[in-house]
Short mmCIF file of C-alpha atoms in Angstrom, two decimals:
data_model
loop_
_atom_site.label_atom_id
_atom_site.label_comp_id
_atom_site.label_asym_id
_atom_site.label_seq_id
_atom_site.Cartn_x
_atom_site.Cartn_y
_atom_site.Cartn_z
CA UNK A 67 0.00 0.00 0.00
CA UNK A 68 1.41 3.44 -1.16
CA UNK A 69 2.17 6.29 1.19
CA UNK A 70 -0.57 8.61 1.69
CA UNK A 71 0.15 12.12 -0.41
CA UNK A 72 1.96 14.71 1.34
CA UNK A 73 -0.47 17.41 -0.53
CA UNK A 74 -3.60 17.89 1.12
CA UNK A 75 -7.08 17.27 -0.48
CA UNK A 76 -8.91 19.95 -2.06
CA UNK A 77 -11.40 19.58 0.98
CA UNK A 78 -9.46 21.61 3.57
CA UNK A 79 -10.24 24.58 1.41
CA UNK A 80 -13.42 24.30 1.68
CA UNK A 81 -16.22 26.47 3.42
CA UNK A 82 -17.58 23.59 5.36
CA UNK A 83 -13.96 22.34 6.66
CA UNK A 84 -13.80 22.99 10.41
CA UNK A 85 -10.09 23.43 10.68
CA UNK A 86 -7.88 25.83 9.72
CA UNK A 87 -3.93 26.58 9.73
CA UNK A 88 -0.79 23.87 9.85
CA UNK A 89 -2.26 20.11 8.56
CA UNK A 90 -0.35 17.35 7.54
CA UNK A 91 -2.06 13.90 6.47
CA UNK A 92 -1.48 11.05 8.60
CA UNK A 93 0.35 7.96 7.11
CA UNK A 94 -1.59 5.04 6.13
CA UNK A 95 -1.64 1.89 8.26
CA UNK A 96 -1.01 -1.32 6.58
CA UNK A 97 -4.08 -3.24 6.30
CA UNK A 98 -4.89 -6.50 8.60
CA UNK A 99 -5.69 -9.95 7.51
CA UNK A 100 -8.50 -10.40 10.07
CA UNK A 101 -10.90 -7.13 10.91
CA UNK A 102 -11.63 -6.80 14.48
CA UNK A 103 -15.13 -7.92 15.63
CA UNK A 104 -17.75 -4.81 16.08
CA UNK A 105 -19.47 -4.52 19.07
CA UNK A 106 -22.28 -6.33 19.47
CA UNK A 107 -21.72 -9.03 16.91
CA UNK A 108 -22.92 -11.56 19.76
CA UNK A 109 -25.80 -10.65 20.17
CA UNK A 110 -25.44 -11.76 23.88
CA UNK A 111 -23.68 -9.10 24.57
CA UNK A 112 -24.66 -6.69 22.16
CA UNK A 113 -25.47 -3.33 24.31
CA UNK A 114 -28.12 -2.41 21.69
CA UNK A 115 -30.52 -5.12 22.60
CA UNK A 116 -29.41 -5.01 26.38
CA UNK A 117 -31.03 -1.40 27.01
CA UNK A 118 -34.11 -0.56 28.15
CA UNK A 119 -37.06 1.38 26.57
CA UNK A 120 -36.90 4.04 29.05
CA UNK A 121 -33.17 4.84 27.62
CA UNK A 122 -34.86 6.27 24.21
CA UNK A 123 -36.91 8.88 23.81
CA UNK A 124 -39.08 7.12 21.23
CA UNK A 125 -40.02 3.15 21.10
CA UNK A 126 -42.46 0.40 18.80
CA UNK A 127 -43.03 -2.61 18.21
CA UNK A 128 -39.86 -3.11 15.79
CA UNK A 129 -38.27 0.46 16.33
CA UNK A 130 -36.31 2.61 18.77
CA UNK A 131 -35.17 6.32 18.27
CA UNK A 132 -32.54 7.25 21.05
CA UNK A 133 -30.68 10.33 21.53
CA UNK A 134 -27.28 11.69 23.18
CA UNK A 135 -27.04 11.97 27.04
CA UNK A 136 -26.22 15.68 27.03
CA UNK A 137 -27.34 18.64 24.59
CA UNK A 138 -24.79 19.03 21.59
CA UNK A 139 -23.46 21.65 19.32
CA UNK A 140 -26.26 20.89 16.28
CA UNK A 141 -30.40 21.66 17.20
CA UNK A 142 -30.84 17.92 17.15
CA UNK A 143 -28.86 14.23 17.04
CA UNK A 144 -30.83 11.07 16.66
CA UNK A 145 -29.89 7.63 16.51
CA UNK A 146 -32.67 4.98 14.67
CA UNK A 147 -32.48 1.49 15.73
CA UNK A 148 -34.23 -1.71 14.72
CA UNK A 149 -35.04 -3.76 18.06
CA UNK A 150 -34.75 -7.04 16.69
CA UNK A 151 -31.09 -8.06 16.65
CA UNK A 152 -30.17 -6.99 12.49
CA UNK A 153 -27.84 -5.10 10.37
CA UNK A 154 -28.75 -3.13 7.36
CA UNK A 155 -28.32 -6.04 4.79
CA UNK A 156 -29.96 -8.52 7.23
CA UNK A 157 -33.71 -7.02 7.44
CA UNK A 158 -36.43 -9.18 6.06
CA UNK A 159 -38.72 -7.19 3.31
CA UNK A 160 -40.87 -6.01 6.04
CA UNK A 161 -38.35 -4.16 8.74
CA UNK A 162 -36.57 -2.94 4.69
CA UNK A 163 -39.82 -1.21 4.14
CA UNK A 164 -40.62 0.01 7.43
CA UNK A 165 -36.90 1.37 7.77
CA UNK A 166 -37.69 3.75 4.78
CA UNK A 167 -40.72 4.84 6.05
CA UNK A 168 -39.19 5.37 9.65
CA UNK A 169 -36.29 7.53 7.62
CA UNK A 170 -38.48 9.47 6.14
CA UNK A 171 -40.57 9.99 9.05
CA UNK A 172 -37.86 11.15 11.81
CA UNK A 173 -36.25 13.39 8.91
CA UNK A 174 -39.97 15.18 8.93
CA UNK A 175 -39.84 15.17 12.54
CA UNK A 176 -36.97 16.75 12.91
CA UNK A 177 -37.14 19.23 9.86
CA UNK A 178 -40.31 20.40 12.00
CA UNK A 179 -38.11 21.57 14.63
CA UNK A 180 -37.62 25.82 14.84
CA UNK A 181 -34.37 26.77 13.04
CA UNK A 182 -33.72 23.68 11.33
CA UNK A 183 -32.93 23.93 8.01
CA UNK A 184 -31.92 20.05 6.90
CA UNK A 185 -31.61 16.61 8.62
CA UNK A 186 -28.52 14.38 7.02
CA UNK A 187 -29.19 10.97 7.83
CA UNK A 188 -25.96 8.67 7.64
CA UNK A 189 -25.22 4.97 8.31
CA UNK A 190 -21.78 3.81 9.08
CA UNK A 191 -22.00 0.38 10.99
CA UNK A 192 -18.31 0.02 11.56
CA UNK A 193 -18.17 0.92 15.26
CA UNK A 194 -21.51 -1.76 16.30
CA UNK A 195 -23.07 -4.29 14.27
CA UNK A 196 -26.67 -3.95 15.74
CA UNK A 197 -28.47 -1.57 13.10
CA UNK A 198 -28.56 2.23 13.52
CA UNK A 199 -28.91 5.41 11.18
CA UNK A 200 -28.10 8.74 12.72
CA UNK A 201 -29.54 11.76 12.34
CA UNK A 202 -28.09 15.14 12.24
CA UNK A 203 -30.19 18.46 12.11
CA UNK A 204 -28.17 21.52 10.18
CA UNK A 205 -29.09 25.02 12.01
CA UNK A 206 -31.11 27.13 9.68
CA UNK A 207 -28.88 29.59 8.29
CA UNK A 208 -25.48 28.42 9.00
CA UNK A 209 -24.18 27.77 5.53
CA UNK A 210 -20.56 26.70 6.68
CA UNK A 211 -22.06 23.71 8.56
CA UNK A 212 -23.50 22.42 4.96
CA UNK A 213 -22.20 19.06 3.53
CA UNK A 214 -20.37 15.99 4.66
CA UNK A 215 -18.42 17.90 7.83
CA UNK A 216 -21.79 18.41 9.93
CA UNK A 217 -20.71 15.51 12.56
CA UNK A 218 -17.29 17.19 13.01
CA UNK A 219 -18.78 20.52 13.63
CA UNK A 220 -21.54 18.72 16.51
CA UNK A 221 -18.45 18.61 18.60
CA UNK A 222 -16.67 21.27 18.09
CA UNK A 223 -20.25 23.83 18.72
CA UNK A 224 -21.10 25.17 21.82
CA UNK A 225 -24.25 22.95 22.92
CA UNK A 226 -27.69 24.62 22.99
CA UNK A 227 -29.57 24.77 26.20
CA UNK A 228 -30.74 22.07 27.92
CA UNK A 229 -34.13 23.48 28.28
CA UNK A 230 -34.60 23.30 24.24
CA UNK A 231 -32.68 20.37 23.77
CA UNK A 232 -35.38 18.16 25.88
CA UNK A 233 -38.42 20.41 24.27
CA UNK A 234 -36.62 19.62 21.37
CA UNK A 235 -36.84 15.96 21.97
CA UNK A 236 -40.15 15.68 23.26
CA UNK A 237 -41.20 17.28 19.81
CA UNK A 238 -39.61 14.70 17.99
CA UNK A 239 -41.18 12.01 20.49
CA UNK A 240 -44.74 13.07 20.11
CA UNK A 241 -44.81 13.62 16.39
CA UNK A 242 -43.93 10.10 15.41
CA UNK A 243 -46.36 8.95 18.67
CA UNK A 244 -48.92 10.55 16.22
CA UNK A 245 -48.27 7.45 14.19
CA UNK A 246 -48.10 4.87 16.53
CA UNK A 247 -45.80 3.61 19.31
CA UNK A 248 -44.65 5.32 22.52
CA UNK A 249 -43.42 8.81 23.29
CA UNK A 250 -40.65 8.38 26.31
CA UNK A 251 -39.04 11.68 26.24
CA UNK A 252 -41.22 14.23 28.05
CA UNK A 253 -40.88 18.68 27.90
CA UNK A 254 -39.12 19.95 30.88
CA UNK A 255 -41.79 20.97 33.57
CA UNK A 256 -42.06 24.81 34.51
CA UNK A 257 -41.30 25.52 38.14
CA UNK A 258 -44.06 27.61 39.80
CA UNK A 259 -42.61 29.32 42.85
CA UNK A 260 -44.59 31.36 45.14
CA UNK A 261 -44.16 34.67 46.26
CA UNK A 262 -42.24 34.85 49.11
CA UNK A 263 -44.26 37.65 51.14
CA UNK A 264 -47.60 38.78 50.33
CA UNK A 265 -47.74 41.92 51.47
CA UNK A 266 -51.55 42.61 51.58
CA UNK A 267 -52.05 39.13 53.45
CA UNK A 268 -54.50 39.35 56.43
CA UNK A 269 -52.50 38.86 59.69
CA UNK A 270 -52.02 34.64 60.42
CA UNK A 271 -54.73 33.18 63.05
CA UNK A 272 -54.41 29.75 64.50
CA UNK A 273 -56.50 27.59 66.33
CA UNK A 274 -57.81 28.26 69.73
CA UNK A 275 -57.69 32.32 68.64
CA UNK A 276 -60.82 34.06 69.08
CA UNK A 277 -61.93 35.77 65.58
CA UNK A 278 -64.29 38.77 65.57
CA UNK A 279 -67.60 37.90 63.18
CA UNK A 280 -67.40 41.21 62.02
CA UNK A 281 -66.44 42.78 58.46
CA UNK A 282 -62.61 44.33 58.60
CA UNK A 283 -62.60 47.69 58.59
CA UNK A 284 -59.68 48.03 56.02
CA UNK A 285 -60.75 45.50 53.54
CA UNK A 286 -64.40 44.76 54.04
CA UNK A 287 -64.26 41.08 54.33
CA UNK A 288 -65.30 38.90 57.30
CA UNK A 289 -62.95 37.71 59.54
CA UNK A 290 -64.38 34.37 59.02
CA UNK A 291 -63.38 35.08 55.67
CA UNK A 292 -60.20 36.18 56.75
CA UNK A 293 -59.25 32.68 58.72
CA UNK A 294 -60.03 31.13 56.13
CA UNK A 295 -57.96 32.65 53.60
CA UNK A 296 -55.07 32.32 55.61
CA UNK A 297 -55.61 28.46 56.61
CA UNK A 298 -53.48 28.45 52.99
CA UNK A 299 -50.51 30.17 54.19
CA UNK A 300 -47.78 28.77 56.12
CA UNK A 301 -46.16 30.43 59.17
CA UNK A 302 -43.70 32.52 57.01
CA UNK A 303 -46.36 33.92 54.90
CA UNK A 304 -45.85 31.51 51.79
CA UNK A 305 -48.47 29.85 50.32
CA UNK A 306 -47.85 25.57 50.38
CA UNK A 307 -47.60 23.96 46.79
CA UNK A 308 -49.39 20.77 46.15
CA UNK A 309 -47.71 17.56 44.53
CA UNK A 310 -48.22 18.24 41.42
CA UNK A 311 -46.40 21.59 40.93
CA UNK A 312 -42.84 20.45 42.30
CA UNK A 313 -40.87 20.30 39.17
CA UNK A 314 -39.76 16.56 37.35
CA UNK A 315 -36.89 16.53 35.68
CA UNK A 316 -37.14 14.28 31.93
CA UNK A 317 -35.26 10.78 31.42
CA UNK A 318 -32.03 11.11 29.94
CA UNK A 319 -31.48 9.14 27.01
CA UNK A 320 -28.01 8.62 26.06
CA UNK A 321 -24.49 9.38 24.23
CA UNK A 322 -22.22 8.12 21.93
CA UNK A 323 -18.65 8.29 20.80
CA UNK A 324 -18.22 8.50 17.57
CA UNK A 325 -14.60 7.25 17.27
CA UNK A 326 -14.41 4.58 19.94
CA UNK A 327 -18.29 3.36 19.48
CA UNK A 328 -18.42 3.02 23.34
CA UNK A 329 -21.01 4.67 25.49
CA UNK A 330 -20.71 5.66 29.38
CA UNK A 331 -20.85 3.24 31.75
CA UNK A 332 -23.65 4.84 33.30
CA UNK A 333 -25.90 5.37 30.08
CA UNK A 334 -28.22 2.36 29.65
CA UNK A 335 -28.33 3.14 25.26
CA UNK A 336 -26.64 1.13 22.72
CA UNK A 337 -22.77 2.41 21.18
CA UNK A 338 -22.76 3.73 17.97
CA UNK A 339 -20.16 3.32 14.81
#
């Protein structure tokens, strides 16, 4: 096997590349006899069919949409997976079909998103043998992330706020629910706080107090009125919040690496290659 060139590709000129300055290519490795085995090609201890629904953010009957465990650089990043045990070349006619209706589906669902412009979808399946397509969404307007670079420039962005990334996601979850299967990935909850003082609050009464029947002379209500307005407020003049309006935080689905095809030891979602 020859050298590699010493002149770089016309590519590093380009608007797209997301490096500038001194490059040199690296020297080729001679090739092996005998490729390595990708993860997963047991399926016994392929990490794709180990995790659990609640790792995605989307799940059916013979599909699973996952996503990274931690916002990234691009609007949105996607991984579609069959659940039976397959690679590309191995579906039957049926999971062949449904995989191009499930592409074109998540590319709509993710084109719906606010500032998102286009959705690459690519499929490598060097790094794990259990199928999986990613998808990439290109920020609306940012012309230098266009073409075959986008996945470099995911890690190089700054990432985009939690907050949207899990709206973001729950988007993407409930549109293809509209079609069947489960949603998993849920909006992030609002947190209602109270005021801390309420200034025009009727002074606290507590049992055993004796309350005068009569109408307040400053505000015209009842005192019996009164008591019971304040049976709502605590002792430091705060009103008590139920159950339901403590904030929940949504699952975390999880993240890949795109050069060692490992995951985290803590995320429950299949590696990606």
């Amino acid at each position: 096997m020859p050298d590699a060139p010493t002149d770089l590709p016309d590519f590093v000129s380009w608007p797209s590349f997301p490096f500038e300055g001194d490059l040199r290519v690296k020297s080729l490795e001679p090739a092996v006899e005998v490729e390595p085995a990708r993860q997963g090609e047991d399926a016994n201890g392929c990490v794709a069919c180990a995790a659990k629904d609640d790792a995605y953010i989307w799940v059916s009957d013979r599909w699973r949409v996952r996503a990274m465990d931690r916002p990234t650089g691009l609007p949105m990043a996607l991984v579609l997976e069959s659940r039976s045990h397959l690679d590309l070349g191995d579906l039957p006619n049926l999971l062949a079909a449904e995989l191009g209706v499930m592409t074109v589906r998540l590319e709509r669902a993710i084109r719906s998103l606010d500032g998102v412009a286009r959705v690459h979808v690519n499929r490598y399946g060097d790094g794990a043998a259990h199928l999986h397509l990613w998808f990439l969404a290109r920020p609306y307007g940012q012309l230098q992330l266009r073409g075959s670079f986008l996945s470099l420039w995911d890690e190089i962005l700054p990432p985009i706020s939690e907050a949207q990334w899990r709206e973001n996601l729950a988007l993407v979850a409930a549109w293809l629910a509209e079609f069947g299967g489960k949603a998993l990935a849920e909006p992030p909850r609002i947190a209602w706080q109270a005021p801390a003082t309420l200034a025009d609050s009727p002074p606290l009464r507590f049992a055993g107090e004796t309350v005068d029947t009569g109408e307040s002379a400053d505000t015209g209500e009842t005192a019996e009125s009164v008591s019971v307005a304040a049976a709502g407020i605590s002792g430091r003049g705060e009103t008590t919040p139920s159950d339901g309006d403590e904030a929940r935080a949504a699952p975390v689905p999880s993240q890949r690496d795109p050069e060692t095809q490992t995951v985290p030891a803590s995320a429950a979602a299949p590696a990606a290659g």
